[in-house]
Tab-separated table of N, CA and C in Angstrom:
chain	number	residue	atom	x	y	z
W	1	UNK	N	4.197	11.901	-16.018
W	1	UNK	CA	3.475	11.043	-15.026
W	1	UNK	C	4.276	9.678	-14.875
W	2	UNK	N	4.715	9.539	-14.016
W	2	UNK	CA	5.515	8.635	-13.058
W	2	UNK	C	4.567	6.660	-13.171
W	3	UNK	N	4.759	5.653	-13.153
W	3	UNK	CA	4.187	4.592	-13.240
W	3	UNK	C	4.791	3.782	-11.567
W	4	UNK	N	2.978	4.112	-10.896
W	4	UNK	CA	3.568	3.715	-9.633
W	4	UNK	C	2.674	2.086	-9.203
W	5	UNK	N	3.109	1.429	-7.988
W	5	UNK	CA	1.632	0.404	-8.516
W	5	UNK	C	1.852	0.325	-6.486
W	6	UNK	N	0.509	-0.414	-6.311
W	6	UNK	CA	-0.137	-1.343	-4.911
W	6	UNK	C	-0.274	-2.387	-4.980
W	7	UNK	N	0.689	-3.627	-4.713
W	7	UNK	CA	0.488	-4.736	-4.267
W	7	UNK	C	-0.632	-5.495	-2.937
W	8	UNK	N	-1.280	-5.774	-2.670
W	8	UNK	CA	-1.927	-5.865	-1.766
W	8	UNK	C	-2.505	-7.361	-1.367
W	9	UNK	N	-2.620	-7.670	-0.324
W	9	UNK	CA	-3.723	-9.292	0.163
W	9	UNK	C	-4.803	-8.494	0.928
W	10	UNK	N	-5.538	-8.974	0.278
W	10	UNK	CA	-7.290	-8.389	0.346
W	10	UNK	C	-8.416	-9.202	0.721
W	11	UNK	N	-9.316	-9.484	1.578
W	11	UNK	CA	-10.171	-10.451	1.619
W	11	UNK	C	-11.263	-9.521	1.749
W	12	UNK	N	-12.870	-10.419	2.223
W	12	UNK	CA	-14.003	-9.496	2.457
W	12	UNK	C	-13.851	-9.123	3.879
W	13	UNK	N	-14.259	-8.548	4.444
W	13	UNK	CA	-14.788	-8.081	6.330
W	13	UNK	C	-15.757	-8.748	6.243
W	14	UNK	N	-15.912	-9.237	7.471
W	14	UNK	CA	-17.194	-9.843	7.536
W	14	UNK	C	-17.412	-9.467	9.167
W	15	UNK	N	-16.377	-8.935	10.011
W	15	UNK	CA	-17.063	-7.904	11.040
W	15	UNK	C	-16.942	-9.105	12.186
W	16	UNK	N	-16.404	-10.367	11.249
W	16	UNK	CA	-15.282	-11.420	12.432
W	16	UNK	C	-14.925	-11.161	13.342
W	17	UNK	N	-14.656	-11.685	14.795
W	17	UNK	CA	-14.072	-11.038	15.661
W	17	UNK	C	-12.302	-11.600	15.282
W	18	UNK	N	-12.056	-12.264	14.714
W	18	UNK	CA	-10.760	-12.618	14.451
W	18	UNK	C	-9.794	-11.483	12.877
W	19	UNK	N	-10.867	-11.081	12.385
W	19	UNK	CA	-10.669	-9.995	11.460
W	19	UNK	C	-10.465	-8.600	12.300
W	20	UNK	N	-11.297	-8.654	13.269
W	20	UNK	CA	-11.116	-7.141	14.054
W	20	UNK	C	-10.205	-7.487	14.714
W	21	UNK	N	-10.123	-8.270	15.066
W	21	UNK	CA	-8.637	-8.275	16.000
W	21	UNK	C	-7.512	-8.161	15.502
W	22	UNK	N	-7.500	-9.011	14.159
W	22	UNK	CA	-6.272	-8.922	13.654
W	22	UNK	C	-5.558	-7.425	12.603
W	23	UNK	N	-6.702	-6.466	12.305
W	23	UNK	CA	-6.618	-5.839	12.080
W	23	UNK	C	-6.907	-4.279	12.810
W	24	UNK	N	-7.021	-4.872	14.355
W	24	UNK	CA	-6.785	-3.785	15.446
W	24	UNK	C	-7.817	-2.556	15.363
W	25	UNK	N	-8.977	-3.196	14.852
W	25	UNK	CA	-9.649	-1.799	14.046
W	25	UNK	C	-10.453	-1.848	15.630
W	26	UNK	N	-11.219	-0.918	15.263
W	26	UNK	CA	-12.508	0.324	16.170
W	26	UNK	C	-13.568	0.290	16.375
W	27	UNK	N	-14.396	0.080	16.714
W	27	UNK	CA	-15.654	0.174	16.607
W	27	UNK	C	-16.193	1.636	16.528
W	28	UNK	N	-17.157	2.103	16.096
W	28	UNK	CA	-17.376	3.206	15.821
W	28	UNK	C	-18.932	3.783	16.715
W	29	UNK	N	-19.183	4.103	17.078
W	29	UNK	CA	-20.194	3.887	18.182
W	29	UNK	C	-21.607	4.426	16.736
W	30	UNK	N	-22.659	3.954	17.845
W	30	UNK	CA	-23.739	4.191	16.696
W	30	UNK	C	-24.611	3.463	15.604
W	31	UNK	N	-23.178	3.257	14.738
W	31	UNK	CA	-23.683	1.958	13.562
W	31	UNK	C	-23.193	0.935	13.577
W	32	UNK	N	-22.123	-0.008	12.286
W	32	UNK	CA	-21.992	-0.976	12.176
W	32	UNK	C	-20.578	-1.201	11.729
W	33	UNK	N	-20.040	-0.261	11.528
W	33	UNK	CA	-18.621	0.223	10.845
W	33	UNK	C	-17.564	0.241	11.491
W	34	UNK	N	-16.271	0.035	11.551
W	34	UNK	CA	-14.811	-0.018	12.042
W	34	UNK	C	-13.965	1.127	11.557
W	35	UNK	N	-12.972	1.539	12.303
W	35	UNK	CA	-11.814	2.383	11.934
W	35	UNK	C	-10.587	0.968	12.061
W	36	UNK	N	-9.822	1.653	10.988
W	36	UNK	CA	-8.684	1.124	10.648
W	36	UNK	C	-7.725	2.431	11.320
W	37	UNK	N	-6.996	2.082	12.659
W	37	UNK	CA	-5.929	3.005	13.778
W	37	UNK	C	-5.074	2.848	12.643
W	38	UNK	N	-4.568	4.968	12.276
W	38	UNK	CA	-3.575	4.814	11.927
W	38	UNK	C	-3.705	5.306	10.136
W	39	UNK	N	-4.472	4.352	9.417
W	39	UNK	CA	-5.273	4.626	7.723
W	39	UNK	C	-5.305	6.175	7.422
W	40	UNK	N	-4.892	6.499	6.858
W	40	UNK	CA	-5.649	7.792	6.154
W	40	UNK	C	-7.766	8.028	6.288
W	41	UNK	N	-8.215	8.943	6.097
W	41	UNK	CA	-9.424	8.932	6.729
W	41	UNK	C	-10.710	8.284	5.903
W	42	UNK	N	-9.860	8.285	4.380
W	42	UNK	CA	-10.705	8.222	3.203
W	42	UNK	C	-10.478	6.920	2.901
W	43	UNK	N	-9.813	6.076	4.040
W	43	UNK	CA	-9.519	4.666	3.903
W	43	UNK	C	-9.693	3.364	4.921
W	44	UNK	N	-10.334	4.489	5.915
W	44	UNK	CA	-10.046	3.820	7.050
W	44	UNK	C	-11.607	3.358	8.026
W	45	UNK	N	-12.870	3.395	7.222
W	45	UNK	CA	-13.961	2.847	7.842
W	45	UNK	C	-14.466	2.202	6.754
W	46	UNK	N	-14.699	0.765	7.125
W	46	UNK	CA	-14.677	-0.586	6.850
W	46	UNK	C	-16.376	-0.872	8.017
W	47	UNK	N	-16.936	-1.403	6.557
W	47	UNK	CA	-18.559	-2.402	6.791
W	47	UNK	C	-18.305	-3.324	6.482
W	48	UNK	N	-19.245	-4.164	7.289
W	48	UNK	CA	-19.324	-5.583	6.640
W	48	UNK	C	-19.946	-5.442	5.363
W	49	UNK	N	-18.988	-6.042	3.861
W	49	UNK	CA	-19.261	-6.515	3.015
W	49	UNK	C	-17.603	-5.758	1.763
W	50	UNK	N	-16.776	-4.606	2.586
W	50	UNK	CA	-15.783	-4.163	2.268
W	50	UNK	C	-14.959	-5.085	1.665
W	51	UNK	N	-13.819	-4.714	1.236
W	51	UNK	CA	-12.369	-5.913	1.300
W	51	UNK	C	-11.693	-4.879	2.432
W	52	UNK	N	-10.834	-5.249	3.019
W	52	UNK	CA	-9.544	-4.901	3.549
W	52	UNK	C	-8.183	-5.787	3.810
W	53	UNK	N	-7.447	-4.900	3.918
W	53	UNK	CA	-6.019	-5.627	3.385
W	53	UNK	C	-5.054	-5.085	3.916
W	54	UNK	N	-3.805	-5.572	3.286
W	54	UNK	CA	-2.082	-4.742	3.757
W	54	UNK	C	-1.778	-4.666	2.407
W	55	UNK	N	-1.101	-3.650	2.069
W	55	UNK	CA	0.107	-3.851	1.237
W	55	UNK	C	1.215	-4.241	1.700
W	56	UNK	N	2.109	-4.300	0.382
W	56	UNK	CA	3.610	-4.992	0.380
W	56	UNK	C	4.426	-4.290	1.913
W	57	UNK	N	4.014	-2.982	1.806
W	57	UNK	CA	5.089	-2.267	3.256
W	57	UNK	C	4.123	-1.920	4.254
W	58	UNK	N	3.141	-2.810	5.044
W	58	UNK	CA	2.397	-3.339	5.931
W	58	UNK	C	0.970	-2.965	6.031
W	59	UNK	N	1.057	-1.480	5.454
W	59	UNK	CA	-0.343	-0.533	5.570
W	59	UNK	C	-1.122	-0.904	5.039
W	60	UNK	N	-2.537	-0.811	5.996
W	60	UNK	CA	-3.673	-1.357	5.839
W	60	UNK	C	-4.835	-0.043	5.589
W	61	UNK	N	-5.905	-1.278	4.567
W	61	UNK	CA	-6.470	-0.056	4.047
W	61	UNK	C	-7.807	-0.760	3.737
W	62	UNK	N	-8.662	0.043	3.234
W	62	UNK	CA	-10.609	-0.556	3.130
W	62	UNK	C	-10.548	-0.323	1.988
W	63	UNK	N	-11.298	-1.013	0.610
W	63	UNK	CA	-11.526	-0.623	-0.199
W	63	UNK	C	-13.097	-1.062	-0.831
W	64	UNK	N	-14.225	-0.596	-1.327
W	64	UNK	CA	-15.496	-0.833	-1.089
W	64	UNK	C	-14.872	-2.365	-2.649
W	65	UNK	N	-16.245	-3.331	-2.492
W	65	UNK	CA	-16.151	-4.275	-3.413
W	65	UNK	C	-15.956	-3.553	-5.095
W	66	UNK	N	-17.165	-2.138	-5.690
W	66	UNK	CA	-17.208	-1.345	-7.106
W	66	UNK	C	-15.908	-1.281	-7.462
W	67	UNK	N	-14.812	-0.718	-6.336
W	67	UNK	CA	-13.857	0.117	-6.187
W	67	UNK	C	-12.206	-1.251	-7.070
W	68	UNK	N	-12.460	-1.890	-6.038
W	68	UNK	CA	-11.335	-2.810	-5.872
W	68	UNK	C	-11.751	-3.910	-7.359
W	69	UNK	N	-13.077	-3.816	-8.138
W	69	UNK	CA	-12.837	-4.291	-9.453
W	69	UNK	C	-12.771	-3.073	-10.097
W	70	UNK	N	-12.953	-2.098	-10.207
W	70	UNK	CA	-12.703	-0.676	-11.290
W	70	UNK	C	-10.964	-0.427	-10.965
W	71	UNK	N	-10.305	-0.605	-9.773
W	71	UNK	CA	-9.019	-0.176	-9.728
W	71	UNK	C	-7.879	-1.667	-9.838
W	72	UNK	N	-8.239	-2.584	-9.796
W	72	UNK	CA	-7.165	-3.763	-9.022
W	72	UNK	C	-7.341	-4.668	-10.429
W	73	UNK	N	-6.567	-5.727	-10.809
W	73	UNK	CA	-6.294	-7.243	-11.212
W	73	UNK	C	-6.310	-7.658	-9.900
W	74	UNK	N	-6.517	-9.068	-10.059
W	74	UNK	CA	-6.494	-10.470	-9.499
W	74	UNK	C	-5.822	-11.030	-9.475
W	75	UNK	N	-4.641	-11.690	-8.838
W	75	UNK	CA	-3.454	-12.478	-9.010
W	75	UNK	C	-3.969	-14.113	-8.752
W	76	UNK	N	-4.654	-13.956	-7.559
W	76	UNK	CA	-4.769	-15.581	-7.346
W	76	UNK	C	-4.221	-15.492	-5.696
W	77	UNK	N	-4.518	-15.740	-5.092
W	77	UNK	CA	-4.050	-15.984	-3.695
W	77	UNK	C	-4.666	-14.774	-2.606
W	78	UNK	N	-5.481	-14.415	-3.245
W	78	UNK	CA	-6.263	-13.523	-2.092
W	78	UNK	C	-5.137	-11.659	-2.846
W	79	UNK	N	-4.276	-12.005	-3.882
W	79	UNK	CA	-3.434	-11.091	-3.911
W	79	UNK	C	-4.115	-10.292	-4.897
W	80	UNK	N	-4.113	-8.981	-5.391
W	80	UNK	CA	-4.374	-7.439	-6.317
W	80	UNK	C	-3.383	-6.977	-5.723
W	81	UNK	N	-3.301	-6.539	-7.061
W	81	UNK	CA	-2.220	-5.813	-8.369
W	81	UNK	C	-2.482	-3.998	-8.609
W	82	UNK	N	-2.344	-3.219	-8.976
W	82	UNK	CA	-3.030	-1.962	-9.120
W	82	UNK	C	-1.998	-1.014	-9.442
W	83	UNK	N	-1.890	-0.829	-10.685
W	83	UNK	CA	-1.044	-0.110	-11.367
W	83	UNK	C	-1.111	1.922	-11.725
W	84	UNK	N	-0.691	2.610	-11.827
W	84	UNK	CA	-1.538	4.263	-12.192
W	84	UNK	C	-0.105	4.799	-12.888
W	85	UNK	N	-0.146	5.758	-13.366
W	85	UNK	CA	0.429	6.610	-14.167
W	85	UNK	C	-0.269	7.922	-13.183
W	86	UNK	N	0.517	8.486	-11.924
W	86	UNK	CA	0.395	9.405	-11.549
W	86	UNK	C	1.134	10.501	-11.627
W	87	UNK	N	0.888	11.624	-11.285
W	87	UNK	CA	1.321	12.843	-11.281
W	87	UNK	C	1.046	14.012	-10.378
W	88	UNK	N	2.063	14.672	-9.680
W	88	UNK	CA	2.052	15.436	-8.423
W	88	UNK	C	1.841	16.195	-9.197
W	89	UNK	N	0.176	17.304	-8.381
W	89	UNK	CA	-0.024	18.955	-8.644
W	89	UNK	C	0.959	19.730	-7.582
W	90	UNK	N	1.636	20.835	-8.523
W	90	UNK	CA	2.352	21.756	-7.882
W	90	UNK	C	1.806	22.588	-8.129
W	91	UNK	N	2.842	24.114	-7.636
W	91	UNK	CA	1.412	25.440	-8.011
W	91	UNK	C	1.949	25.986	-9.383
W	92	UNK	N	1.841	24.917	-10.217
W	92	UNK	CA	2.269	25.373	-12.120
W	92	UNK	C	2.173	23.866	-12.667
W	93	UNK	N	0.623	23.526	-12.361
W	93	UNK	CA	0.553	21.636	-13.332
W	93	UNK	C	0.615	22.034	-14.999
W	94	UNK	N	1.173	20.680	-15.069
W	94	UNK	CA	1.197	20.020	-16.355
W	94	UNK	C	0.174	21.129	-17.158
W	95	UNK	N	0.324	21.706	-18.613
W	95	UNK	CA	-0.888	22.266	-18.995
W	95	UNK	C	-1.345	20.823	-19.769
W	96	UNK	N	-0.210	19.463	-20.549
W	96	UNK	CA	-0.800	18.560	-21.357
W	96	UNK	C	-1.803	17.783	-20.244
W	97	UNK	N	-1.786	17.591	-18.753
W	97	UNK	CA	-2.312	17.423	-17.993
W	97	UNK	C	-3.799	17.910	-17.670
W	98	UNK	N	-3.564	19.210	-17.907
W	98	UNK	CA	-5.039	20.228	-16.761
W	98	UNK	C	-6.331	19.831	-18.311
W	99	UNK	N	-4.881	20.108	-19.606
W	99	UNK	CA	-6.328	19.725	-20.674
W	99	UNK	C	-6.649	18.870	-20.573
W	100	UNK	N	-6.319	17.120	-20.697
W	100	UNK	CA	-6.656	16.179	-20.552
W	100	UNK	C	-8.047	15.522	-19.814
W	101	UNK	N	-7.820	16.669	-18.080
W	101	UNK	CA	-8.853	16.158	-17.992
W	101	UNK	C	-9.517	17.347	-17.567
W	102	UNK	N	-9.446	18.387	-18.340
W	102	UNK	CA	-10.857	19.631	-18.651
W	102	UNK	C	-10.621	20.168	-17.725
W	103	UNK	N	-10.027	20.671	-17.058
W	103	UNK	CA	-9.659	21.403	-15.963
W	103	UNK	C	-9.942	22.494	-16.204
W	104	UNK	N	-10.108	23.823	-15.580
W	104	UNK	CA	-10.014	25.244	-15.551
W	104	UNK	C	-9.254	25.847	-14.188
W	105	UNK	N	-9.078	27.158	-15.015
W	105	UNK	CA	-8.303	27.871	-13.996
W	105	UNK	C	-9.010	28.771	-12.968
W	106	UNK	N	-8.817	28.653	-11.969
W	106	UNK	CA	-10.219	30.044	-11.038
W	106	UNK	C	-8.409	30.584	-10.751
W	107	UNK	N	-8.982	32.196	-10.550
W	107	UNK	CA	-7.731	32.931	-10.210
W	107	UNK	C	-8.392	33.957	-9.197
W	108	UNK	N	-7.767	34.272	-8.364
W	108	UNK	CA	-8.020	35.788	-7.849
W	108	UNK	C	-6.632	36.577	-7.278
W	109	UNK	N	-6.720	37.582	-6.490
W	109	UNK	CA	-5.766	38.394	-6.271
W	109	UNK	C	-4.762	37.539	-5.239
W	110	UNK	N	-4.875	36.547	-4.736
W	110	UNK	CA	-4.045	36.149	-4.088
W	110	UNK	C	-3.748	34.924	-4.347
W	111	UNK	N	-4.679	33.725	-4.943
W	111	UNK	CA	-4.670	32.799	-5.086
W	111	UNK	C	-4.926	31.697	-6.451
W	112	UNK	N	-4.437	31.001	-6.830
W	112	UNK	CA	-4.601	30.383	-8.712
W	112	UNK	C	-4.932	28.860	-7.905
W	113	UNK	N	-6.400	28.653	-8.431
W	113	UNK	CA	-6.367	26.975	-8.032
W	113	UNK	C	-7.383	26.072	-9.777
W	114	UNK	N	-7.224	24.928	-9.604
W	114	UNK	CA	-7.360	24.418	-11.142
W	114	UNK	C	-8.564	23.648	-10.514
W	115	UNK	N	-9.856	23.007	-11.262
W	115	UNK	CA	-10.663	22.602	-10.996
W	115	UNK	C	-10.880	21.520	-12.152
W	116	UNK	N	-10.947	20.151	-11.988
W	116	UNK	CA	-11.224	19.682	-13.055
W	116	UNK	C	-12.591	19.188	-13.652
W	117	UNK	N	-12.323	18.927	-14.666
W	117	UNK	CA	-15.002	18.108	-14.925
W	117	UNK	C	-14.808	16.922	-14.426
W	118	UNK	N	-15.422	17.139	-13.307
W	118	UNK	CA	-15.958	16.210	-12.595
W	118	UNK	C	-16.574	14.599	-12.670
W	119	UNK	N	-17.042	14.869	-14.627
W	119	UNK	CA	-17.178	13.406	-15.280
W	119	UNK	C	-15.841	12.337	-15.387
W	120	UNK	N	-15.002	13.524	-14.819
W	120	UNK	CA	-13.505	12.352	-15.028
W	120	UNK	C	-13.055	11.701	-14.392
W	121	UNK	N	-13.494	11.790	-12.855
W	121	UNK	CA	-13.361	11.661	-12.155
W	121	UNK	C	-14.480	10.715	-10.903
W	122	UNK	N	-14.555	9.403	-11.582
W	122	UNK	CA	-15.970	8.716	-10.566
W	122	UNK	C	-16.094	8.623	-9.444
W	123	UNK	N	-14.991	8.569	-9.512
W	123	UNK	CA	-14.337	7.820	-7.717
W	123	UNK	C	-14.693	8.898	-6.513
W	124	UNK	N	-14.509	10.534	-6.668
W	124	UNK	CA	-14.949	11.243	-6.359
W	124	UNK	C	-16.243	11.704	-5.877
W	125	UNK	N	-17.345	10.625	-6.460
W	125	UNK	CA	-18.607	10.782	-6.098
W	125	UNK	C	-19.645	12.181	-5.539
W	126	UNK	N	-19.586	13.147	-7.121
W	126	UNK	CA	-20.517	14.376	-7.256
W	126	UNK	C	-19.091	15.210	-6.124
W	127	UNK	N	-18.308	15.049	-6.178
W	127	UNK	CA	-17.489	16.234	-5.358
W	127	UNK	C	-16.630	17.079	-6.537
W	128	UNK	N	-16.227	18.249	-6.290
W	128	UNK	CA	-15.842	18.514	-7.263
W	128	UNK	C	-14.094	18.342	-7.264
W	129	UNK	N	-14.138	18.295	-8.015
W	129	UNK	CA	-12.214	17.917	-8.166
W	129	UNK	C	-11.401	18.696	-8.469
W	130	UNK	N	-10.627	19.145	-7.064
W	130	UNK	CA	-9.774	20.459	-6.726
W	130	UNK	C	-8.848	20.062	-6.408
W	131	UNK	N	-8.078	20.807	-7.709
W	131	UNK	CA	-6.377	20.107	-7.612
W	131	UNK	C	-5.606	21.090	-6.891
W	132	UNK	N	-5.637	20.434	-5.363
W	132	UNK	CA	-4.301	21.205	-4.892
W	132	UNK	C	-3.232	20.793	-4.321
W	133	UNK	N	-2.158	22.066	-4.359
W	133	UNK	CA	-0.347	21.217	-4.740
W	133	UNK	C	-0.361	20.242	-3.404
W	134	UNK	N	0.551	19.248	-4.009
W	134	UNK	CA	0.840	17.953	-3.539
W	134	UNK	C	-0.205	17.554	-3.250
W	135	UNK	N	-1.277	17.207	-4.009
W	135	UNK	CA	-2.209	15.660	-3.955
W	135	UNK	C	-1.734	15.282	-5.306
W	136	UNK	N	-2.929	13.989	-5.508
W	136	UNK	CA	-1.822	13.633	-6.854
W	136	UNK	C	-2.970	13.310	-8.159
W	137	UNK	N	-2.695	13.419	-9.154
W	137	UNK	CA	-3.501	12.436	-10.220
W	137	UNK	C	-3.586	11.473	-10.612
W	138	UNK	N	-4.512	9.991	-10.928
W	138	UNK	CA	-4.128	9.111	-10.875
W	138	UNK	C	-4.946	8.388	-11.975
W	139	UNK	N	-4.257	7.902	-13.112
W	139	UNK	CA	-4.787	7.900	-13.939
W	139	UNK	C	-4.460	5.665	-14.036
W	140	UNK	N	-5.751	5.108	-14.047
W	140	UNK	CA	-4.994	3.193	-13.616
W	140	UNK	C	-4.409	2.959	-15.159
W	141	UNK	N	-3.831	1.885	-14.659
W	141	UNK	CA	-3.491	1.031	-15.864
W	141	UNK	C	-3.959	-0.589	-15.644
W	142	UNK	N	-4.530	-0.679	-14.602
W	142	UNK	CA	-5.168	-2.149	-14.428
W	142	UNK	C	-7.020	-1.432	-13.751
W	143	UNK	N	-7.563	-2.940	-14.008
W	143	UNK	CA	-8.891	-3.043	-13.379
W	143	UNK	C	-9.813	-2.710	-14.431
W	144	UNK	N	-11.127	-2.481	-14.519
W	144	UNK	CA	-12.021	-2.586	-15.377
W	144	UNK	C	-12.336	-0.971	-15.903
W	145	UNK	N	-11.256	-0.101	-15.341
W	145	UNK	CA	-11.677	1.833	-16.482
W	145	UNK	C	-9.881	1.127	-16.786
W	146	UNK	N	-8.947	0.707	-16.489
W	146	UNK	CA	-7.704	0.758	-17.411
W	146	UNK	C	-7.996	1.278	-18.791
W	147	UNK	N	-8.589	1.517	-19.715
W	147	UNK	CA	-8.807	2.131	-21.694
W	147	UNK	C	-9.347	2.669	-21.111
W	148	UNK	N	-10.454	3.891	-20.252
W	148	UNK	CA	-11.216	4.498	-20.201
W	148	UNK	C	-10.571	5.916	-20.285
W	149	UNK	N	-10.567	7.198	-20.323
W	149	UNK	CA	-9.980	8.283	-19.855
W	149	UNK	C	-10.622	8.914	-18.772
W	150	UNK	N	-10.373	8.053	-17.747
W	150	UNK	CA	-11.390	8.385	-16.196
W	150	UNK	C	-10.015	8.611	-15.121
W	151	UNK	N	-9.906	9.156	-14.567
W	151	UNK	CA	-9.003	9.560	-13.410
W	151	UNK	C	-9.264	9.756	-11.741
W	152	UNK	N	-8.326	9.434	-11.309
W	152	UNK	CA	-8.790	9.798	-9.047
W	152	UNK	C	-8.112	10.784	-9.187
W	153	UNK	N	-8.343	10.705	-7.605
W	153	UNK	CA	-7.395	12.199	-7.080
W	153	UNK	C	-7.319	11.966	-5.672
W	154	UNK	N	-6.269	11.707	-5.296
W	154	UNK	CA	-5.060	11.492	-4.177
W	154	UNK	C	-5.091	12.230	-3.566
W	155	UNK	N	-4.857	12.552	-2.313
W	155	UNK	CA	-4.137	13.439	-1.079
W	155	UNK	C	-2.671	12.636	-0.976
W	156	UNK	N	-1.660	13.456	-0.282
W	156	UNK	CA	-0.155	13.127	-0.752
W	156	UNK	C	0.028	12.197	0.798
W	157	UNK	N	-0.908	12.501	1.420
W	157	UNK	CA	-1.084	11.385	2.532
W	157	UNK	C	-1.745	9.541	1.970
W	158	UNK	N	-2.664	9.950	1.302
W	158	UNK	CA	-3.265	8.840	0.933
W	158	UNK	C	-2.763	8.078	-0.159
W	159	UNK	N	-1.858	8.705	-1.185
W	159	UNK	CA	-1.150	8.530	-2.292
W	159	UNK	C	0.212	7.324	-1.854
W	160	UNK	N	0.789	7.598	-0.640
W	160	UNK	CA	2.002	7.348	-0.459
W	160	UNK	C	1.547	6.296	0.459
W	161	UNK	N	0.216	6.253	1.505
W	161	UNK	CA	0.195	4.732	2.026
W	161	UNK	C	-0.182	4.021	1.333
W	162	UNK	N	-0.465	3.833	-0.171
W	162	UNK	CA	-0.988	3.096	-0.849
W	162	UNK	C	0.418	2.530	-1.708
W	163	UNK	N	0.774	3.633	-2.609
W	163	UNK	CA	1.415	3.530	-3.724
W	163	UNK	C	3.094	3.364	-3.390
W	164	UNK	N	3.571	2.436	-4.400
W	164	UNK	CA	5.187	2.782	-4.814
W	164	UNK	C	5.635	2.790	-6.001
W	165	UNK	N	6.673	3.563	-6.063
W	165	UNK	CA	6.928	3.556	-7.161
W	165	UNK	C	7.504	2.786	-8.187
W	166	UNK	N	6.974	2.417	-9.653
W	166	UNK	CA	7.932	1.038	-10.309
W	166	UNK	C	9.431	1.650	-10.585
W	167	UNK	N	10.362	1.038	-9.837
W	167	UNK	CA	11.977	1.170	-10.789
W	167	UNK	C	12.129	0.311	-12.356
W	168	UNK	N	12.696	1.712	-12.983
W	168	UNK	CA	12.892	1.225	-14.100
W	168	UNK	C	14.142	0.091	-14.337
W	169	UNK	N	13.914	-0.689	-14.344
W	169	UNK	CA	15.408	-1.458	-14.831
W	169	UNK	C	16.683	-1.492	-15.828
W	170	UNK	N	17.488	-1.074	-15.442
W	170	UNK	CA	18.549	-0.419	-16.584
W	170	UNK	C	19.261	-1.491	-17.542
W	171	UNK	N	18.991	-1.081	-18.407
W	171	UNK	CA	19.895	-2.622	-19.263
W	171	UNK	C	21.187	-2.929	-19.088
């Protein structure tokens, strides 16, 4: 696993006209929610009470207060930092990682897929953690869950939208 980070400036979304204009939000028909244009679907819907912000790379995203607390550390001045260990899933995943996440191998004549233990993936909200090639498994190093053996799963698009590789300095 390699170490990645996301540093972002976040504010609570209150549905104010200035916030809607600042983030170029589009109102969803039929409810009190808005969409962030260009953001991956899983992090594009925002309702008042959620947090909205931009990464250092300029990518906007939305996050619930609970997930912000679980995954990020507050740095001050509206700045938050999330550090994670992550590994990209390939067609032949790392066996140690599969063991750590309690993954089962399901195979037929054509495909092999891996399904992880859903108790270790609390952010998927009762969905089966299916490890698809090119997705990422994350183990957070910041926030309230940093010392727990809990993981998250992100698509390649979501992961690259939020995270940057931590560059190791050579002495």
